[in-house]
C-alpha atoms as one frame of an Amber mdcrd trajectory, in Angstrom:
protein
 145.214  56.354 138.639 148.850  57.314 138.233 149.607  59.299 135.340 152.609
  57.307 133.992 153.395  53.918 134.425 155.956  53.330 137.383 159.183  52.101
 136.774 160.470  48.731 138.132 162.250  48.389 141.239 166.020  48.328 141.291
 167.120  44.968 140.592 164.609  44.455 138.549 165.393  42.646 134.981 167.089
  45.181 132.662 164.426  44.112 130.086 161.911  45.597 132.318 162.997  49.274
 132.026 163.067  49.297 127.280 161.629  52.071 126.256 159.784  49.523 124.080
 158.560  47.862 127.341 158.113  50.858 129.273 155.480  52.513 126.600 153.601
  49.140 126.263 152.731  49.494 129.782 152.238  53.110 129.650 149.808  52.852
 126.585 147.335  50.761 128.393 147.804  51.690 132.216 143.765  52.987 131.995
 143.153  49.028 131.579 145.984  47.574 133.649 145.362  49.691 136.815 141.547
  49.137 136.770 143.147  44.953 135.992 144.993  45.956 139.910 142.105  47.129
 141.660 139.943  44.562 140.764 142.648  42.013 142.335 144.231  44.226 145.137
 140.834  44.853 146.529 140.232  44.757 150.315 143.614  44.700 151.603 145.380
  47.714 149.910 147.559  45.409 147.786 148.475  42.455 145.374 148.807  39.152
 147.678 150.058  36.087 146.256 147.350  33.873 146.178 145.619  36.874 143.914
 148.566  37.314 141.373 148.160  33.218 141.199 144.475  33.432 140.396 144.970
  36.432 138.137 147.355  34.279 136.056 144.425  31.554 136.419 141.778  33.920
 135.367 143.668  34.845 132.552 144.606  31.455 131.584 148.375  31.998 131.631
 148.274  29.217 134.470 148.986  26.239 133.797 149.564  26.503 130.401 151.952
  29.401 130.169 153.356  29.252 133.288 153.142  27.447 136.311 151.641  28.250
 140.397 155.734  27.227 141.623 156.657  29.607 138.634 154.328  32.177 139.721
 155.417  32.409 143.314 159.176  32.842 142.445 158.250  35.524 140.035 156.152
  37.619 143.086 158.897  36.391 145.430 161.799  37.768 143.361 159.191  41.603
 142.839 158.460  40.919 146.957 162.305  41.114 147.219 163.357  44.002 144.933
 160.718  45.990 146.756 162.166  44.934 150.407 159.647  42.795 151.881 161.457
  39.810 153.846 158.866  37.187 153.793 157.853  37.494 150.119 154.108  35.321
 151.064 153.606  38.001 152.959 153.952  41.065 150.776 151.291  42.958 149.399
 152.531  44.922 145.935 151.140  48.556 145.294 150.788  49.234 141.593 154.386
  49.400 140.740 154.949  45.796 141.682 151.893  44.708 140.021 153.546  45.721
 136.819 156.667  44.547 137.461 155.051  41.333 138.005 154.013  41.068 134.716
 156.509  41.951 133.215 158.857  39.678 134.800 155.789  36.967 133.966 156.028
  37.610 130.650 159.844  37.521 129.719 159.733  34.376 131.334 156.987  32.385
 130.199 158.118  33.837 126.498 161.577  32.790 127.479 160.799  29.269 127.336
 162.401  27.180 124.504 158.559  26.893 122.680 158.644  30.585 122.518 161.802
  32.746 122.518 162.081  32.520 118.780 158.693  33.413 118.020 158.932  36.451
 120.246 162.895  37.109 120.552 162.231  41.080 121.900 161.350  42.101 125.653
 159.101  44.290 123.862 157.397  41.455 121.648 156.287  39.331 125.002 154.968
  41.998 126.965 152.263  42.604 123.575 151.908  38.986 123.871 150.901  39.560
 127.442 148.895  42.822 127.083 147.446  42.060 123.626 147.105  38.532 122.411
 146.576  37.057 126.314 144.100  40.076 126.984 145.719  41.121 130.243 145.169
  45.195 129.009 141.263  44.347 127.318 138.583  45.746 129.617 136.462  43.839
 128.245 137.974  40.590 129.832 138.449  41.490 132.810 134.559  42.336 132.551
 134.112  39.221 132.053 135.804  37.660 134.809 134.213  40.066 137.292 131.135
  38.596 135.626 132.298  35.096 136.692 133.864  35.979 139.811 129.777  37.454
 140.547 128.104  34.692 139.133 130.377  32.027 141.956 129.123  34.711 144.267
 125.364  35.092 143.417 126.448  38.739 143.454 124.731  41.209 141.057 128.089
  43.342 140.716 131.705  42.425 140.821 133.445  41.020 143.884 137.003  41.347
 145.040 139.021  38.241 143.538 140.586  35.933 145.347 137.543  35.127 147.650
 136.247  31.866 146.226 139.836  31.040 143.921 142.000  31.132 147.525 140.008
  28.560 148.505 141.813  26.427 145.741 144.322  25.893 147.960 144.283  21.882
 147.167 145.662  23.057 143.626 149.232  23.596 143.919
């Protein structure tokens, strides 16, 4: 686990790198990176289709933000961090982060809530705090479900049955 919480890549949202911002991800990178291994599983990184079901798994998706929303905010973190073919990319930790970041200064950007949460800082709590993204105790739960679709005793890698969604676009 890395001892501090990575900063975003260049070209990243200036939001991204508030010391506000910056400590809310430090404060709960126990939770978050454990939140990345779960999802990056089996392939040494954060595909697409896994940052979609996160979002799904999490409930962010649809009624936050949408899959078309989703895959220009890992295309745009794809970018910053070089990859040319952004469906292809798989993000190491640092991405991750910046992915959710980016995810939630947008989906708090929207007209229902900038006024309610007006502060980088205030939308990544929303994020970590009120939409569970840093609880360990969700993301229990969702290996729990993720087992249970599996007939597995123990958690599974995600992504496995959700990319199979791929009707749901």
């Amino acid at each position: 686990m890395p001892s501090s919480t990575p900063l975003p890549a260049e070209g990243a949202p200036a939001e991204l790198f508030e010391a506000g911002v910056v400590a809310m991800f430090d404060k709960y990178r126990r939770s978050l990176h454990a939140l990345y291994q779960f999802y990056a599983r089996d392939n040494g990184g954060l595909r697409q289709s896994r940052f979609i079901s996160l979002a799904r798994d999490y409930d962010l998706c649809p009624t936050f933000v949408t899959r078309k929303e989703l895959r220009g905010i890992y295309g745009a973190v794809a970018v910053a961090r070089g990859f040319d073919r952004p469906s292809g990319a798989t993000l190491d930790y640092g991405g991750f982060i910046e992915a959710l970041g980016r995810t939630a200064l947008f989906s708090l950007s929207k007209a229902a809530f900038a006024r309610l949460y007006p502060t980088p800082t205030s939308k990544v709590v929303v994020l970590l705090e009120m939409w569970s993204m840093a609880d360990p105790r969700k993301l229990a739960e969702v290996q729990q479900r993720y087992a249970e679709k599996r007939g597995d005793d123990g958690a599974v890698a995600a992504g496995h049955s959700a990319d199979s969604g791929a009707g749901r676009r």
